[in-house]
XYZ file of C-alpha atoms in Angstrom:
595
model
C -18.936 -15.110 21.654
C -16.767 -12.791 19.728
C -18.012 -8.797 21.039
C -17.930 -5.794 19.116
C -14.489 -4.209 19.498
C -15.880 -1.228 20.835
C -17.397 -2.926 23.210
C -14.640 -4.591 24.376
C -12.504 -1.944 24.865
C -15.079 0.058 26.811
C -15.122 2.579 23.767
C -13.873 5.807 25.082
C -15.711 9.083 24.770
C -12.409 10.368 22.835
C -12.844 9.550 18.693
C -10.645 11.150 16.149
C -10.444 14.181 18.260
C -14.115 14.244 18.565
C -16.581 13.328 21.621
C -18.617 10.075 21.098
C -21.956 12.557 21.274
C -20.578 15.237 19.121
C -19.175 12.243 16.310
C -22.968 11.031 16.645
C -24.793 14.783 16.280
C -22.442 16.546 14.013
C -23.229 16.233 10.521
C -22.542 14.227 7.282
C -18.992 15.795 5.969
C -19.627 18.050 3.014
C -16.426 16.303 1.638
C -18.474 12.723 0.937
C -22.314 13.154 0.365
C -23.589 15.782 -1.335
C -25.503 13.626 -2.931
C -27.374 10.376 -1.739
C -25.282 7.571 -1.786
C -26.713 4.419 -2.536
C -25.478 0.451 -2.684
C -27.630 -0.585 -5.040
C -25.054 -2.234 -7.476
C -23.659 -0.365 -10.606
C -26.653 -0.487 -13.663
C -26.656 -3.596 -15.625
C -23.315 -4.554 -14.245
C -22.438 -8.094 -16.270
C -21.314 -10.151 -12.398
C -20.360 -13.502 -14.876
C -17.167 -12.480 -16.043
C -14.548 -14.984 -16.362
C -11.856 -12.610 -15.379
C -8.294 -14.489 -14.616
C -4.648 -13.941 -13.979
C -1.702 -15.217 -15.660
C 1.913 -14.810 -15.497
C 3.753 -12.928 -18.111
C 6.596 -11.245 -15.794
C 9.398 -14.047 -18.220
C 7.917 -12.967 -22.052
C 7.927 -8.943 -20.534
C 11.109 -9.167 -19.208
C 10.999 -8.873 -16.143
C 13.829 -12.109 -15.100
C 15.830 -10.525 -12.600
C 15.198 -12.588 -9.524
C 14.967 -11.423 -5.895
C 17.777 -11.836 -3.803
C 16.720 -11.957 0.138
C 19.018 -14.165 2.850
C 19.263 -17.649 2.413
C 17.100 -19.651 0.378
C 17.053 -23.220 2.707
C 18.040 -21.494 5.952
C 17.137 -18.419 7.408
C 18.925 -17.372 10.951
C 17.957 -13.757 11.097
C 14.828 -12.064 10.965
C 16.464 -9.419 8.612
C 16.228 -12.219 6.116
C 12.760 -13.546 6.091
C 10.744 -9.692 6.040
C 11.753 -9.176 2.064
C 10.541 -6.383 0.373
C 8.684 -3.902 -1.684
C 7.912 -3.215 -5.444
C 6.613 -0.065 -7.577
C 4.430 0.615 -10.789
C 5.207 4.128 -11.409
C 5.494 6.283 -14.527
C 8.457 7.564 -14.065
C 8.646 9.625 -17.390
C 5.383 10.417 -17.877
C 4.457 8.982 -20.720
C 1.506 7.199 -19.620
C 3.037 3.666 -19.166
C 3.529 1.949 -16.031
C 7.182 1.626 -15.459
C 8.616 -1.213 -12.718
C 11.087 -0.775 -9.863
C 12.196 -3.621 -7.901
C 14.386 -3.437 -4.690
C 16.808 -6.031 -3.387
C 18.830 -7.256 -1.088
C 21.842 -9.284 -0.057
C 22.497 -12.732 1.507
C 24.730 -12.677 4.645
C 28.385 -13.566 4.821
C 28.298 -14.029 1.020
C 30.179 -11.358 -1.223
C 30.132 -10.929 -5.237
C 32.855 -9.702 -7.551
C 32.654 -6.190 -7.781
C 29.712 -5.384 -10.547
C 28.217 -7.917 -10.342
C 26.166 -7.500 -6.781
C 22.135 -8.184 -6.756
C 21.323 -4.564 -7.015
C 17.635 -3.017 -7.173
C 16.408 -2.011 -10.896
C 14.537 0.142 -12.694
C 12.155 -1.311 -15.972
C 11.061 0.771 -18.900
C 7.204 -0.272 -20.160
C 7.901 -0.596 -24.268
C 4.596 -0.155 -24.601
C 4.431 -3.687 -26.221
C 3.778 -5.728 -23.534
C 7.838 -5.902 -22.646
C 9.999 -3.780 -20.708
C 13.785 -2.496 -20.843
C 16.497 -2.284 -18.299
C 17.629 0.446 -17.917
C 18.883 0.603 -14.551
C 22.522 1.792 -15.174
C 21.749 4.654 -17.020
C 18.944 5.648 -14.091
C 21.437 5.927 -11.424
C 19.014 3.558 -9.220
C 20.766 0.470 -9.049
C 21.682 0.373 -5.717
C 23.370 -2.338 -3.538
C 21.996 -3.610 -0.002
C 19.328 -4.157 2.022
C 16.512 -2.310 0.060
C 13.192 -2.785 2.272
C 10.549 -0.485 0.350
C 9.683 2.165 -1.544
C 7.224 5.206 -2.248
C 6.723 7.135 -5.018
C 5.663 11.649 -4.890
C 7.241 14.898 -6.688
C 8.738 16.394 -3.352
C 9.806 19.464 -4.889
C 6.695 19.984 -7.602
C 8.486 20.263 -10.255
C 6.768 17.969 -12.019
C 8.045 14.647 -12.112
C 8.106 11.767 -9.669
C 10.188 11.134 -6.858
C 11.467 7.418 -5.389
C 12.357 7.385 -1.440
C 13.872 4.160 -0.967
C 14.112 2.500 2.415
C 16.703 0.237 3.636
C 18.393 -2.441 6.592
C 21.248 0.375 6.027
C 20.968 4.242 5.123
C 17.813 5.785 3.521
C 17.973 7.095 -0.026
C 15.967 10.119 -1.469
C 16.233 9.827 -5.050
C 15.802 13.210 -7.344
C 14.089 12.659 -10.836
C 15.341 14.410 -13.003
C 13.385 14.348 -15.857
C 15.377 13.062 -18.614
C 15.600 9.857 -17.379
C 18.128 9.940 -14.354
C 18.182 10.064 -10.476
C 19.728 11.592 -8.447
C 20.683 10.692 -4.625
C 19.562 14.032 -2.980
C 19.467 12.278 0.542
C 22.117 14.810 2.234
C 21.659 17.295 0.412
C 17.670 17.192 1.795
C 18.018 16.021 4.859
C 16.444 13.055 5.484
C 19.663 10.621 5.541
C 20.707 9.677 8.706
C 24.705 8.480 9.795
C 22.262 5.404 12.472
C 21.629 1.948 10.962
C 17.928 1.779 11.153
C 15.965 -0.908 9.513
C 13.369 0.786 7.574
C 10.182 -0.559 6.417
C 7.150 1.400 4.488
C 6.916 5.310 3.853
C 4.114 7.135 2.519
C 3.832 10.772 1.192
C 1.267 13.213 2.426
C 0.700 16.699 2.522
C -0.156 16.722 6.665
C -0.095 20.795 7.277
C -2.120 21.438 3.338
C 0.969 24.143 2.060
C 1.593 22.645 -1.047
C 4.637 20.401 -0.210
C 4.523 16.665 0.260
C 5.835 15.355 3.632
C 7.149 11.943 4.120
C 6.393 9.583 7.094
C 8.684 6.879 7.535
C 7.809 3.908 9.399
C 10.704 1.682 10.929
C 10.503 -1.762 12.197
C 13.214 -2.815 14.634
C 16.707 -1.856 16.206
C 18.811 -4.812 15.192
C 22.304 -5.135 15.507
C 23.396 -8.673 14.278
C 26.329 -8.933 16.395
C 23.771 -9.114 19.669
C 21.167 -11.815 18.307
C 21.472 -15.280 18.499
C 20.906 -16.978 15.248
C 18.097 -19.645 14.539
C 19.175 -22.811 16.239
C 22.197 -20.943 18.664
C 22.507 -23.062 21.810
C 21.761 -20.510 23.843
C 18.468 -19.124 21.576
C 14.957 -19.324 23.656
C 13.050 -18.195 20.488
C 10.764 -20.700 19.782
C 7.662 -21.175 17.248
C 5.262 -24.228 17.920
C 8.243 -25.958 19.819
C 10.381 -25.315 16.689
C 14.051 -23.186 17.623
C 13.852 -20.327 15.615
C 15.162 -17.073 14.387
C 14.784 -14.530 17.154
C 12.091 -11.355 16.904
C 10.406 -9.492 16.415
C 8.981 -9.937 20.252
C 12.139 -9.729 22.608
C 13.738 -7.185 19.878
C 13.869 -3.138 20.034
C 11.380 -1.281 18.782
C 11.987 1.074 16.218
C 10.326 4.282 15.884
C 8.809 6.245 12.919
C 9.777 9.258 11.139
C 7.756 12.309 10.140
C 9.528 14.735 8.281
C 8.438 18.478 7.156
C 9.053 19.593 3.383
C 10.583 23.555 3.739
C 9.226 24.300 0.313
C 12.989 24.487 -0.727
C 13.986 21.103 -1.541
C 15.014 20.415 2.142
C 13.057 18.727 4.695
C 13.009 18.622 9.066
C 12.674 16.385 11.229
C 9.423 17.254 13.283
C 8.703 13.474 14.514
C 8.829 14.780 18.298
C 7.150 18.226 17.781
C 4.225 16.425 15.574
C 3.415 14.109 18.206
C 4.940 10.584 16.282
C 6.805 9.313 18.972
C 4.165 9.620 21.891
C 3.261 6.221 21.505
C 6.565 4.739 21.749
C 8.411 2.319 19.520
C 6.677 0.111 17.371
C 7.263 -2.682 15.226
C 5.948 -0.671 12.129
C 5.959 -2.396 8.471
C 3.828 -0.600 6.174
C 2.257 2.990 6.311
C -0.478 4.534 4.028
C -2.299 8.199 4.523
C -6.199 8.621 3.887
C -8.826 11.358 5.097
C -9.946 8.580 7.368
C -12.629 11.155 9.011
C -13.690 13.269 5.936
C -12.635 16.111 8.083
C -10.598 17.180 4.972
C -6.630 16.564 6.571
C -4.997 13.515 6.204
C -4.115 10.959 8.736
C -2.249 7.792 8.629
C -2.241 4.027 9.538
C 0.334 1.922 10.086
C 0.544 -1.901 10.079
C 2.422 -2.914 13.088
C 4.031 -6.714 13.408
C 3.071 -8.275 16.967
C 1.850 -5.049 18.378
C -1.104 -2.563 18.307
C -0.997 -0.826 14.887
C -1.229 2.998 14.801
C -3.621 5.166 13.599
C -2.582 8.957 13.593
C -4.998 11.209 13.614
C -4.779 14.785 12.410
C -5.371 17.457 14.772
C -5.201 20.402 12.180
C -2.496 21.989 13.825
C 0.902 20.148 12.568
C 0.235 17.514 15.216
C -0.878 14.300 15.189
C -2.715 11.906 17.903
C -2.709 7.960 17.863
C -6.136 6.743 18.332
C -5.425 3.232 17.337
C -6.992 1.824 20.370
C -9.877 4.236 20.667
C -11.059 3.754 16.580
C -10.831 0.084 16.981
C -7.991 -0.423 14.091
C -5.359 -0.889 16.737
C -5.817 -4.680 17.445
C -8.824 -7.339 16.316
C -12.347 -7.645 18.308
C -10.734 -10.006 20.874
C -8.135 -7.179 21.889
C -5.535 -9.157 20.207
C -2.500 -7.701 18.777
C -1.402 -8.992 15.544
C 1.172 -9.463 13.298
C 0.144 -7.206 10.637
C 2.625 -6.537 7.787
C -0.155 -5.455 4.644
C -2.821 -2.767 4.310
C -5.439 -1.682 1.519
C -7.595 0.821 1.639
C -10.831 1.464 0.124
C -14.885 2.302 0.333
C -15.608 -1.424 -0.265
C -19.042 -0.789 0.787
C -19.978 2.632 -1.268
C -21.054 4.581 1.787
C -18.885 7.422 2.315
C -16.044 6.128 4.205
C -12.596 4.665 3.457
C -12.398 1.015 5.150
C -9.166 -0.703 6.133
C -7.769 -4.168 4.869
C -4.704 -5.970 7.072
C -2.929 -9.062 5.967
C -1.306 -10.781 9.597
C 0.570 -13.967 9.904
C -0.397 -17.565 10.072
C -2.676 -19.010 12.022
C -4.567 -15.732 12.555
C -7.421 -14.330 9.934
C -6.540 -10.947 8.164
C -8.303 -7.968 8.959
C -11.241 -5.846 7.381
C -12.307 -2.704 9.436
C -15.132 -0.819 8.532
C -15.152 2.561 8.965
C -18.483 3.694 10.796
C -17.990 6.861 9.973
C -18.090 7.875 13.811
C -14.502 8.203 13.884
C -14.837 4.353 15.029
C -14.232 0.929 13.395
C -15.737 -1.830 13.207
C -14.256 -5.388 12.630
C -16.169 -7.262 9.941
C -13.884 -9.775 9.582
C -16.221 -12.880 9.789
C -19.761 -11.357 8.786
C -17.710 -10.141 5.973
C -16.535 -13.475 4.608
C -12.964 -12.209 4.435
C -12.139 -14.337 8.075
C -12.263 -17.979 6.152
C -8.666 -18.086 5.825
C -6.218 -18.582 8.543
C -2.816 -20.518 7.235
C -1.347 -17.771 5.571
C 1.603 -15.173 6.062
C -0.272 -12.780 4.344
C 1.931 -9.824 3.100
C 1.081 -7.114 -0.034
C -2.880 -6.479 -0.468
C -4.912 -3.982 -2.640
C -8.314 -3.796 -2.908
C -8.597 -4.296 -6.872
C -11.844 -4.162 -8.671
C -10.949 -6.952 -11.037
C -13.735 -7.107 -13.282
C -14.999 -3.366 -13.140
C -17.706 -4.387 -11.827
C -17.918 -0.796 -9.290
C -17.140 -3.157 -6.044
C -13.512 -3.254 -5.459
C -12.238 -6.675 -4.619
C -9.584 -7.624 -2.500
C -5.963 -9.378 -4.031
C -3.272 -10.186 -1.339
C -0.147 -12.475 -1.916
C 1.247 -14.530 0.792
C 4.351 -16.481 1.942
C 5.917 -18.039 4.773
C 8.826 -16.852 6.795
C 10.677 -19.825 7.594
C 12.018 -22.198 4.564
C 11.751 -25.271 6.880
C 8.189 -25.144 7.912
C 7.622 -27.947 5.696
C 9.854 -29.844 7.238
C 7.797 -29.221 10.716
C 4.594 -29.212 9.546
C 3.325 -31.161 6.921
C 0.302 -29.265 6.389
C 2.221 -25.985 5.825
C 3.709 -24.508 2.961
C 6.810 -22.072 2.678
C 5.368 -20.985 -0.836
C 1.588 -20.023 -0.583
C -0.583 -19.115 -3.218
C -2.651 -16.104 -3.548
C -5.843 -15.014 -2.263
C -8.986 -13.060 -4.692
C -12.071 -12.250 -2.211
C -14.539 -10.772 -4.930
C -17.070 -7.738 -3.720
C -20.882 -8.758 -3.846
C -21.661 -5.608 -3.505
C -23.435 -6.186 -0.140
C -20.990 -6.300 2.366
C -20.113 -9.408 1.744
C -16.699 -10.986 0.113
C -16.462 -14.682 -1.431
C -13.084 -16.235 -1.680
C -12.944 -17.032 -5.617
C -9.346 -18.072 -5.809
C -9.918 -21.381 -7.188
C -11.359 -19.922 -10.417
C -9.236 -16.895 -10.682
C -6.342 -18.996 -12.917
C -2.860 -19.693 -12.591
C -1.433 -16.726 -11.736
C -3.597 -16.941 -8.319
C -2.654 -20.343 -8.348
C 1.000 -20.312 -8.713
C 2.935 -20.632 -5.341
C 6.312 -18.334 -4.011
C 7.064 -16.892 -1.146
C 6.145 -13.328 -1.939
C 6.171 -9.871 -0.254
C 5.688 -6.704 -1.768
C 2.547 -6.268 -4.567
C 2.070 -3.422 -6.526
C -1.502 -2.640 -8.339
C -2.456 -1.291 -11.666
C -2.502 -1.325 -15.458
C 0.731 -1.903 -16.867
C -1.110 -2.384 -20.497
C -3.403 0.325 -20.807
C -5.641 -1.922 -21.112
C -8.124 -1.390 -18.668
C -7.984 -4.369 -16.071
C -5.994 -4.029 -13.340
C -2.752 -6.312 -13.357
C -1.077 -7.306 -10.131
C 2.731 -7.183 -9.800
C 4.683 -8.981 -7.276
C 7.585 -9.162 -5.731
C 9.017 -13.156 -4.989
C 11.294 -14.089 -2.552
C 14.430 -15.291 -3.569
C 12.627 -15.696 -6.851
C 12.331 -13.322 -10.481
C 9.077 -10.979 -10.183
C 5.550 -11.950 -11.042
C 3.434 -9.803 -13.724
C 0.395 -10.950 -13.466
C -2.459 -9.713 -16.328
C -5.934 -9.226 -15.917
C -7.513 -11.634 -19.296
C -10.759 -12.878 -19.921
C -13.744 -11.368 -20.958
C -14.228 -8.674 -19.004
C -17.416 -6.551 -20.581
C -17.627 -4.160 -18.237
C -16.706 -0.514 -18.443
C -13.801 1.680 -16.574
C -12.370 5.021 -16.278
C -9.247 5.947 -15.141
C -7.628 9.044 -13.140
C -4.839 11.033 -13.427
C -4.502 14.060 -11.650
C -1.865 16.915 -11.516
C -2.249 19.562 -8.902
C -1.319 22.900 -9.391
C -2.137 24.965 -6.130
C -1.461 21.196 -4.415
C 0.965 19.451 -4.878
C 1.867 18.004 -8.326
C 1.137 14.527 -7.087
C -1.766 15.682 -5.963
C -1.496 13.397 -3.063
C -5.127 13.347 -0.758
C -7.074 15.020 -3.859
C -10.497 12.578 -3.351
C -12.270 11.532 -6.588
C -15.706 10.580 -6.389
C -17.345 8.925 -9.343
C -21.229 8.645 -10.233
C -22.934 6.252 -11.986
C -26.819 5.748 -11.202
C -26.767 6.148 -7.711
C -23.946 4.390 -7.123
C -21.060 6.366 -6.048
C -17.650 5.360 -5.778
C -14.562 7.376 -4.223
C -11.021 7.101 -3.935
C -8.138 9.386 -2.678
C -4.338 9.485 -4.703
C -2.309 7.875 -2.177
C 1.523 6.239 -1.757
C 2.893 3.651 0.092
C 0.835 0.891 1.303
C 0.103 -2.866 0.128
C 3.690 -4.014 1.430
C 6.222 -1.235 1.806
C 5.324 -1.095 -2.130
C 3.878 1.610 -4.387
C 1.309 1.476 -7.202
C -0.398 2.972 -10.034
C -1.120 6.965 -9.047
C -4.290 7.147 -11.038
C -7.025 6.340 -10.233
C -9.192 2.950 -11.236
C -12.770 2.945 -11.468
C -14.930 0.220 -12.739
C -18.611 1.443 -13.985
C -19.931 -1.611 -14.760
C -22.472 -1.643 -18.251
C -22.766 2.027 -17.370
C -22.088 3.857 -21.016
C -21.583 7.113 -19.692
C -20.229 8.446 -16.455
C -22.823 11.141 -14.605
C -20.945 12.908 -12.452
C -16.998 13.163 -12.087
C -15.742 15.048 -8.843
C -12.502 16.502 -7.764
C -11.462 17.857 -4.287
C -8.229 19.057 -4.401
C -6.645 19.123 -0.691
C -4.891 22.370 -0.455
C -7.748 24.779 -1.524
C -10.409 22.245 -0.967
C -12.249 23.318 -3.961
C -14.189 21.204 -6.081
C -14.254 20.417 -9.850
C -17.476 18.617 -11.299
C -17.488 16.845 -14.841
C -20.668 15.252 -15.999
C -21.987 13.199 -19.031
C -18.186 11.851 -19.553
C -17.765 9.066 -21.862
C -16.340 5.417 -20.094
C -13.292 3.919 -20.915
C -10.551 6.421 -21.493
C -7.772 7.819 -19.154
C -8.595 11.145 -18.258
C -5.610 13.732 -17.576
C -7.477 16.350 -15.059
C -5.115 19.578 -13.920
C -6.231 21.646 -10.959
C -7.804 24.723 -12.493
C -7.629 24.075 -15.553
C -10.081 20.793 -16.033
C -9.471 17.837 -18.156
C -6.593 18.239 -20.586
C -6.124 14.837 -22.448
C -8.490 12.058 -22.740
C -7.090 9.061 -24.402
C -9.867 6.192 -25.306
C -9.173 2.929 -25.460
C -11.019 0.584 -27.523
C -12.374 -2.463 -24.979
């Protein structure tokens, strides 16, 4: 019999900084429900849409393939973890632009110029894109790991922090089309070797200034690990030899750095309470207002130990209460591989829920938030526990057909290039995965009829979310090991109605990172926060994607912006346009688009 997690751990009295009595008396945040909240499904919502993927990432452009380790052989684990992708508009012209990282294969040099490098995509606006890398300044060489995407110094454009199996890179936009390598200069490079993972941006202390946590998987040094097959190796997988780690590896240990306000940042990881729990094998990192106390925390996805979930004790500090919440391991006290996370209120109630792709031969996760300062593992009455023979990686929660439920997409792949070879059930390249919302809790795997670009098999990592067309279905684009990029489009005949988000903060910061956006249709009521990082050590779309269903107009808009915490209300707004909403001054720019 599987027990509640809570349960199971003997659920402390000690929740989010909060007593379990005074979680259970105090009352409903003002942040979430000032009005009733209801899961009755969005009016007249059209459910039979015969939304599907396909892959256009060859006829936009987007051919440059992935260059990880080896292709047959792996020996290192640096080889098989990959990497992260970003849809970002980097000059603001209300396109999604595409960054993809890369890497290197050991022992193996190129003549000079011609190295696999990471690049940087224009959107023509067309359905295509343009290189132009070179004249960006981002094509850099090595072992790029992931990415995250915030205006650091508010000066209005977009910012790229770029981790790597190396040296860490801060890159400076400079809004004309160029970057700049500020990583000195601010302070956030570092002379060690660390192997970096995912990062996320966040405003923890509310001044203004996006922070930036920085989550880091191992200590390797290559010259002390025996490769895959070594004589002397004792790493083993199913009675296979195998590459070594991450268990029987270092730990690495996360990052939280303070922005000064002047371009420069510090290093407060020991002052804000980060390192208290000790080295972890962190992958991927995302902040939400978890509690609706109104200050971010953060999760992190740990690989084959407890995740982390930080909680913000108002004061510049931070407290893990991984264990305590219940997102720290599954309902059988397991630890777990976990490498992806998405984030949403899949259930319309209030609360942002947590998503966790893990490896093979172990279910993902999906954690609902109780809004208690506890979680609660629905992974089988959910639906979402079916699957179990895939190295799931990058996951969103998408609503695919705008139907106001947001689905879940996550892209998987295998570690080891031989597992065929071992296993003949198993597959190196794995397709994807579509769980669609019912809107009552529940999730139905609906892969088979999502089309080919669900179908089609790689060994993927990172997976970026959002609308590279304008179009107003949510694309999917994904990062392929060893492999070009997929760009995969939302087609079919998807009825239903949208609006989408973008917000620019003012007294916050430009980002406007944590502002919460909570839309009204009926008496359904959907919320999301801006966010970076997540999925895989990837970045997506910074506005905001609501689907409305046959709703024809929009009740209620609202803004909280997270530095003042005051709130902006639009009602009667008309669906299907990109809004352009500036703190203070309301919404500037409305662009409708013709569905």
């Amino acid at each position: 019999m599987r027990l509640p997690r809570r349960q199971f751990l003997g659920f402390s009295t000690v929740l989010f900084g909060t007593s379990l009595l005074e979680a259970l008396a105090r009352p409903l945040s003002r942040w979430t429900r000032p009005l009733a909240l209801d899961t009755a499904a969005v009016p007249n919502a059209d459910k039979g849409i015969p939304v599907t993927y396909v892959d256009v990432a060859k006829e936009a452009g987007l051919t440059v393939p992935n260059v990880w380790g080896g292709v047959e052989h792996k020996k290192y684990i640096v080889e098989t973890k990959g990497s992260g992708i970003a849809f970002f508009d980097y000059d603001h012209d209300g396109w999604l632009d595409v960054y993809l990282t890369n890497g290197l294969r050991l022992n193996e040099k190129w003549p000079v110029g011609q190295e696999p490098r990471s690049h940087l995509f224009k959107n023509n606006r067309d359905g295509t894109f343009a290189d132009v890398t070179e004249k960006s300044g981002l094509g850099q060489v090595g072992w790029q790991t992931g990415v995250s995407v915030g205006d650091y110094d508010n000066d209005g454009w977009d910012d790229l922090f770029c981790g790597f199996w190396g040296h860490n890179a801060l890159f400076h936009n400079n809004g004309d089309g160029t970057f700049t390598d500020v990583s000195k200069k601010a302070g956030v490079h570092n002379e060690r070797v660390r192997w970096t993972s995912g990062s996320t941006w966040l405003d923890y202390d509310r001044d203004g200034w996006l922070d930036l946590f920085v989550a880091n998987f191992l200590e390797f040094d290559i010259k002390k690990v025996p490769p895959a097959g070594a004589q002397k190796s004792t790493c083993m997988w199913k009675g296979v030899s195998v590459l070594c780690g991450p268990r029987g590896l270092p730990s690495g240990s996360n990052i939280l750095y303070h922005n000064n306000g002047d371009g420069t940042f510090t290093d407060v990881t020991e002052k804000a309470g980060i390192l208290k729990p000790g080295p972890r094998n962190s992958i991927s990192t995302v902040s939400y207002d978890f509690d609706n106390d109104g200050w971010p925390d953060i999760y992190v996805a740990v690989d084959s130990e407890a995740s982390l979930m930080f909680h913000n004790n108002h004061d510049g500090t931070f407290t893990d209460v991984g264990l305590m919440s219940g997102t720290a391991v599954n309902d059988e006290g397991r630890e777990q591989a976990g490498m992806g996370i998405g984030v949403a209120d899949y259930d319309a109630d209030g609360w942002f829920d947590i998503f966790k792709t893990n490896f093979t031969d172990d279910t993902c996760d999906l954690f609902h938030n109780d809004g208690d300062g506890g979680f609660s593992d629905v992974t089988f009455s959910s639906g979402v526990g079916v699957n179990n023979n895939y190295v799931g990686w990058g996951c969103g929660f998408v609503d695919y057909d705008n139907d106001g439920w947001p689905d879940i997409i996550q892209v998987n792949g295998h570690v080891y290039p031989e597992v065929e070879q071992w296993f003949p059930d198993a597959n190196f390249k794995q397709k994807r995965v579509v769980y669609h919302n019912e809107g009552n809790g529940k999730f139905l795997d609906v892969s088979a009829q999502m089309g080919s670009g669900i179908a089609e098999r790689y060994s993927s990592r990172g997976a970026a979310f959002g609308d590279f067309d304008n179009d107003g279905g949510i694309d999917v684009l994904v990062l392929n090991m060893n492999d070009p990029p997929s760009l995969l489009r939302n087609i079919g005949g998807n009825k239903n109605n949208w609006i989408k988000i973008k917000l620019i903060g003012t007294h916050c910061n430009r980002t406007a990172v944590g502002a919460r956006v909570r839309v009204l249709t009926g008496k359904h009521a959907q919320m999301d926060e801006v966010h970076t990082g997540g999925s895989v050590m990837s970045q997506s779309d910074l506005r905001l994607h609501f689907g409305v269903g046959q709703a024809k107009t929009i009740d209620l808009i609202e803004v909280k912006w997270p530095t003042t915490w005051k709130k902006e209300k639009f009602a009667d707004v008309e669906v299907n346009q990109i809004l352009t909403i500036k703190e203070g001054a309301g919404i500037i720019k409305g662009d409708k688009i013709q569905s």
